[in-house]
CSV table of C-alpha atoms and ligand atoms in Angstrom, one decimal:
chain,number,residue,atom,x,y,z
A,592,GLN,CA,94.1,63.2,118.6
A,593,PRO,CA,94.3,62.1,122.3
A,594,VAL,CA,91.9,63.7,124.7
A,595,PRO,CA,93.2,65.7,127.8
A,596,PRO,CA,93.1,64.3,131.3
A,597,MET,CA,89.6,64.7,132.5
A,598,ARG,CA,87.3,64.3,135.5
A,599,ILE,CA,84.3,62.2,134.8
A,600,ALA,CA,81.5,62.2,137.4
A,601,PHE,CA,80.0,58.7,137.9
A,602,ASP,CA,76.7,58.2,139.5
A,603,ALA,CA,76.2,54.5,140.0
A,604,ALA,CA,72.6,54.8,141.3
A,605,ALA,CA,71.4,57.0,138.5
A,606,ALA,CA,73.6,55.1,135.9
A,607,THR,CA,75.0,58.3,134.4
A,608,LEU,CA,78.4,59.7,133.4
A,609,SER,CA,79.0,63.4,133.2
A,610,PRO,CA,80.2,64.9,130.9
A,611,GLU,CA,78.5,62.6,128.5
A,612,GLY,CA,79.7,61.5,125.0
A,613,PRO,CA,77.7,59.6,122.4
A,614,THR,CA,74.6,57.8,123.5
A,615,LEU,CA,73.0,54.8,121.8
A,616,THR,CA,69.4,53.5,122.1
A,617,ARG,CA,68.4,50.1,120.8
A,618,ARG,CA,64.9,49.3,120.3
A,619,MET,CA,63.3,45.9,119.5
A,620,SER,CA,63.5,46.6,115.8
A,621,ASP,CA,67.3,46.8,116.1
A,622,LEU,CA,67.5,43.3,117.4
A,623,GLU,CA,66.6,41.1,114.5
A,624,GLY,CA,68.0,37.7,114.8
A,625,LEU,CA,68.6,37.7,118.6
A,626,PHE,CA,65.5,35.9,119.8
A,627,ALA,CA,64.7,32.2,119.0
A,628,ASP,CA,61.1,33.1,118.5
A,629,HIS,CA,61.2,35.3,115.4
A,630,ASP,CA,57.5,35.7,115.3
A,631,ALA,CA,57.4,37.1,118.8
A,632,TRP,CA,60.3,39.4,118.0
A,633,ARG,CA,58.5,40.7,114.9
A,634,ASP,CA,55.2,41.3,116.8
A,635,ALA,CA,57.1,43.4,119.3
A,636,ALA,CA,59.1,45.3,116.9
A,637,GLU,CA,56.1,46.1,114.6
A,638,GLY,CA,54.0,46.8,117.7
A,639,GLU,CA,55.1,49.0,120.5
A,640,ASN,CA,58.9,48.7,119.5
A,641,PRO,CA,60.1,49.2,123.0
A,642,VAL,CA,63.5,50.5,123.9
A,643,VAL,CA,65.3,47.3,125.1
A,644,TYR,CA,68.6,49.0,126.2
A,645,SER,CA,70.6,52.2,126.0
A,646,VAL,CA,74.3,53.0,126.3
A,647,VAL,CA,75.7,56.2,127.5
A,648,SER,CA,79.4,56.9,127.1
A,649,SER,CA,82.0,59.3,128.5
A,650,PRO,CA,83.7,61.6,126.0
A,651,VAL,CA,86.7,59.3,125.8
A,652,PRO,CA,86.8,58.2,122.1
A,653,GLU,CA,86.8,54.7,120.8
A,654,GLU,CA,90.4,55.0,119.4
A,655,ASP,CA,93.5,52.9,119.7
A,656,ARG,CA,95.3,53.2,123.1
A,657,GLU,CA,92.4,55.3,124.6
A,658,LEU,CA,90.4,53.6,127.5
A,659,PRO,CA,86.7,54.5,126.9
A,660,GLN,CA,83.8,53.8,129.4
A,661,SER,CA,80.1,53.3,129.0
A,662,ILE,CA,77.1,52.5,131.0
A,663,THR,CA,74.5,50.2,129.6
A,664,THR,CA,71.0,50.0,131.0
A,665,ILE,CA,68.9,47.0,129.9
A,666,GLN,CA,65.1,47.3,130.6
A,667,PRO,CA,63.3,44.3,132.2
A,668,GLY,CA,61.3,42.1,129.8
A,669,THR,CA,61.0,38.9,127.8
A,670,THR,CA,60.3,38.1,124.2
A,671,GLY,CA,59.2,34.6,123.4
A,672,GLY,CA,60.3,33.6,126.9
A,673,GLU,CA,63.9,34.9,126.5
A,674,PHE,CA,65.1,37.6,128.7
A,675,TRP,CA,65.9,41.0,127.2
A,676,MET,CA,69.6,41.2,126.2
A,677,THR,CA,72.2,43.2,124.3
A,678,LYS,CA,73.2,42.2,120.8
A,679,GLY,CA,76.5,41.0,122.0
A,680,HIS,CA,79.8,41.1,120.1
A,681,GLN,CA,83.3,39.9,119.6
A,682,HIS,CA,86.4,42.2,119.7
A,683,PRO,CA,87.9,41.8,116.2
A,684,ASN,CA,91.5,41.9,117.6
A,685,HIS,CA,90.6,39.9,120.8
A,686,GLN,CA,91.1,42.3,123.6
A,687,GLY,CA,89.8,42.2,127.1
A,688,GLU,CA,87.2,44.2,128.8
A,689,ILE,CA,85.6,44.6,132.2
A,690,TYR,CA,82.0,45.2,133.3
A,691,LEU,CA,81.0,46.4,136.8
A,692,GLY,CA,77.4,45.8,138.0
A,693,LEU,CA,75.7,49.0,139.1
A,694,HIS,CA,71.9,48.2,139.6
A,695,GLY,CA,69.6,45.3,139.3
A,696,ALA,CA,70.1,41.7,138.4
A,697,GLY,CA,71.9,40.6,135.3
A,698,GLY,CA,74.2,38.3,133.8
A,699,LEU,CA,77.2,38.3,131.5
A,700,LEU,CA,77.2,35.5,128.9
A,701,MET,CA,80.4,34.7,127.3
A,702,PHE,CA,81.2,32.3,124.4
A,703,ASP,CA,84.7,31.5,122.7
A,704,GLY,CA,83.2,29.5,119.9
A,705,GLU,CA,83.2,26.2,122.1
A,706,ARG,CA,82.7,27.1,125.6
A,707,THR,CA,80.0,29.2,127.5
A,708,GLU,CA,80.6,31.0,130.7
A,709,TRP,CA,78.0,32.8,132.7
A,710,ILE,CA,78.7,35.3,135.6
A,711,ASP,CA,75.8,36.5,137.8
A,712,MET,CA,76.1,40.3,137.9
A,713,ALA,CA,74.9,42.5,140.7
A,714,PRO,CA,75.9,45.8,142.0
A,715,GLY,CA,79.7,45.6,143.0
A,716,VAL,CA,80.5,42.6,140.9
A,717,ILE,CA,83.3,42.9,138.3
A,718,GLY,CA,82.9,40.5,135.4
A,719,TYR,CA,86.1,40.0,133.4
A,720,ILE,CA,85.8,39.3,129.7
A,721,PRO,CA,89.2,37.7,128.5
A,722,PRO,CA,90.5,38.2,125.0
A,723,GLY,CA,88.6,36.1,122.5
A,724,TRP,CA,85.4,35.6,124.4
A,725,ALA,CA,82.2,37.1,122.7
A,726,HIS,CA,80.1,38.8,125.3
A,727,ARG,CA,76.4,39.6,125.8
A,728,SER,CA,74.5,41.1,128.8
A,729,VAL,CA,71.1,39.9,129.9
A,730,ASN,CA,68.6,41.4,132.4
A,731,VAL,CA,67.2,38.5,134.4
A,732,GLY,CA,65.4,40.7,137.0
A,733,ASP,CA,62.2,42.8,137.0
A,734,GLU,CA,63.8,46.2,137.2
A,735,PRO,CA,66.4,47.9,134.9
A,736,TYR,CA,69.9,46.2,135.0
A,737,SER,CA,72.8,48.7,134.6
A,738,PHE,CA,76.6,48.1,134.3
A,739,LEU,CA,79.7,50.1,133.6
A,740,ALA,CA,82.0,48.9,130.9
A,741,VAL,CA,85.7,49.9,130.5
A,742,TYR,CA,87.3,48.7,127.3
A,743,PRO,CA,90.3,49.3,125.0
A,744,GLY,CA,89.4,52.1,122.5
A,745,GLY,CA,90.5,50.0,119.5
A,746,ALA,CA,88.6,46.9,120.6
A,747,GLY,CA,85.8,47.4,118.1
A,748,HIS,CA,82.4,45.6,117.9
A,749,ASP,CA,82.0,42.5,115.6
A,750,TYR,CA,78.3,41.9,115.8
A,751,GLY,CA,78.4,39.4,112.6
A,752,TRP,CA,80.5,36.9,114.7
A,753,VAL,CA,77.6,36.5,117.2
A,754,LEU,CA,75.0,36.3,114.4
A,755,GLU,CA,77.0,33.5,112.9
A,756,HIS,CA,78.1,31.5,115.8
A,757,GLY,CA,75.5,32.4,118.4
A,758,MET,CA,76.3,32.6,122.1
A,759,GLY,CA,76.3,29.0,123.1
A,760,HIS,CA,73.2,29.2,125.3
A,761,ARG,CA,70.0,31.1,125.6
A,762,VAL,CA,68.7,32.7,128.8
A,763,ILE,CA,65.0,31.6,129.4
A,764,ALA,CA,62.6,32.8,131.9
A,765,GLY,CA,61.3,30.1,134.3
A,766,ASP,CA,58.9,29.8,137.3
A,767,SER,CA,61.8,30.8,139.6
A,768,GLY,CA,64.3,33.0,137.7
A,769,PHE,CA,66.2,32.0,134.7
A,770,SER,CA,67.8,29.0,133.2
A,771,LEU,CA,70.3,28.5,130.4
A,772,THR,CA,69.4,26.3,127.5
A,773,ASP,CA,71.4,24.9,124.6
A,774,TYR,CA,71.5,27.2,121.6
A,775,THR,CA,69.2,26.7,118.8
A,776,ARG,CA,69.1,29.2,116.0
B,1511,M6P,C1,78.9,47.7,126.9
B,1511,M6P,C2,80.2,47.7,126.1
B,1511,M6P,C3,80.0,48.5,124.8
B,1511,M6P,C4,78.7,47.9,124.1
B,1511,M6P,C5,77.5,47.9,124.9
B,1511,M6P,C6,76.2,47.3,124.3
B,1511,M6P,O1,78.6,49.0,127.4
B,1511,M6P,O2,80.5,46.4,125.8
B,1511,M6P,O3,81.1,48.4,124.0
B,1511,M6P,O4,78.5,48.6,122.9
B,1511,M6P,O5,77.8,47.2,126.2
B,1511,M6P,O6,76.5,46.0,123.9
B,1511,M6P,P1,76.4,45.7,122.4
B,1511,M6P,O7,77.3,46.6,121.6
B,1511,M6P,O8,76.8,44.2,122.2
B,1511,M6P,O9,75.0,46.0,121.9
B,1512,ZN,ZN1,83.1,44.5,124.2
């Protein structure tokens, strides 16, 4: 059932869409297997269990031939020295996607099973995710990092692929900013 043409108010500074569709909140306990330091992850999940990121969507449905949009906001933080990040996923049918930076300092980490790419994300930057590249977003700053995503409605989310293959590199907090290290499970 296609949705009718609609006007969606987009507030980049507030990182909101209106009207709003489904929203998703991921707490630390939802992120098992992401961080290299499993003990640090468990302590955080069993302790304060903070919200790591949230996703607000427009009402456009995730259905074939539709073109949904969502805004993801990742809170600043580290666990075991790794910057907070999204779970990351691969599109089962290898379709493309774009991200537009809205607020804060982040990065778009992409992995095709062999090669890793990193795009520094800031307000006004479009990161293009080609078909077949798994993608994860990372907050490398000290304030919330927000971005708008626009993606094919039938793209889907394969989280198992990322748990199985990893993302090629990890994003580690250093004395001055961040560094990318080789992946160790
Ligand atoms: C972006 C889009 C969404 C995705 C969200 C969170 O908004 O790519 O499709 O759900 O980021 O990322 P993840 O699903 O990997 O947790
Ligand atoms: Zn995607």
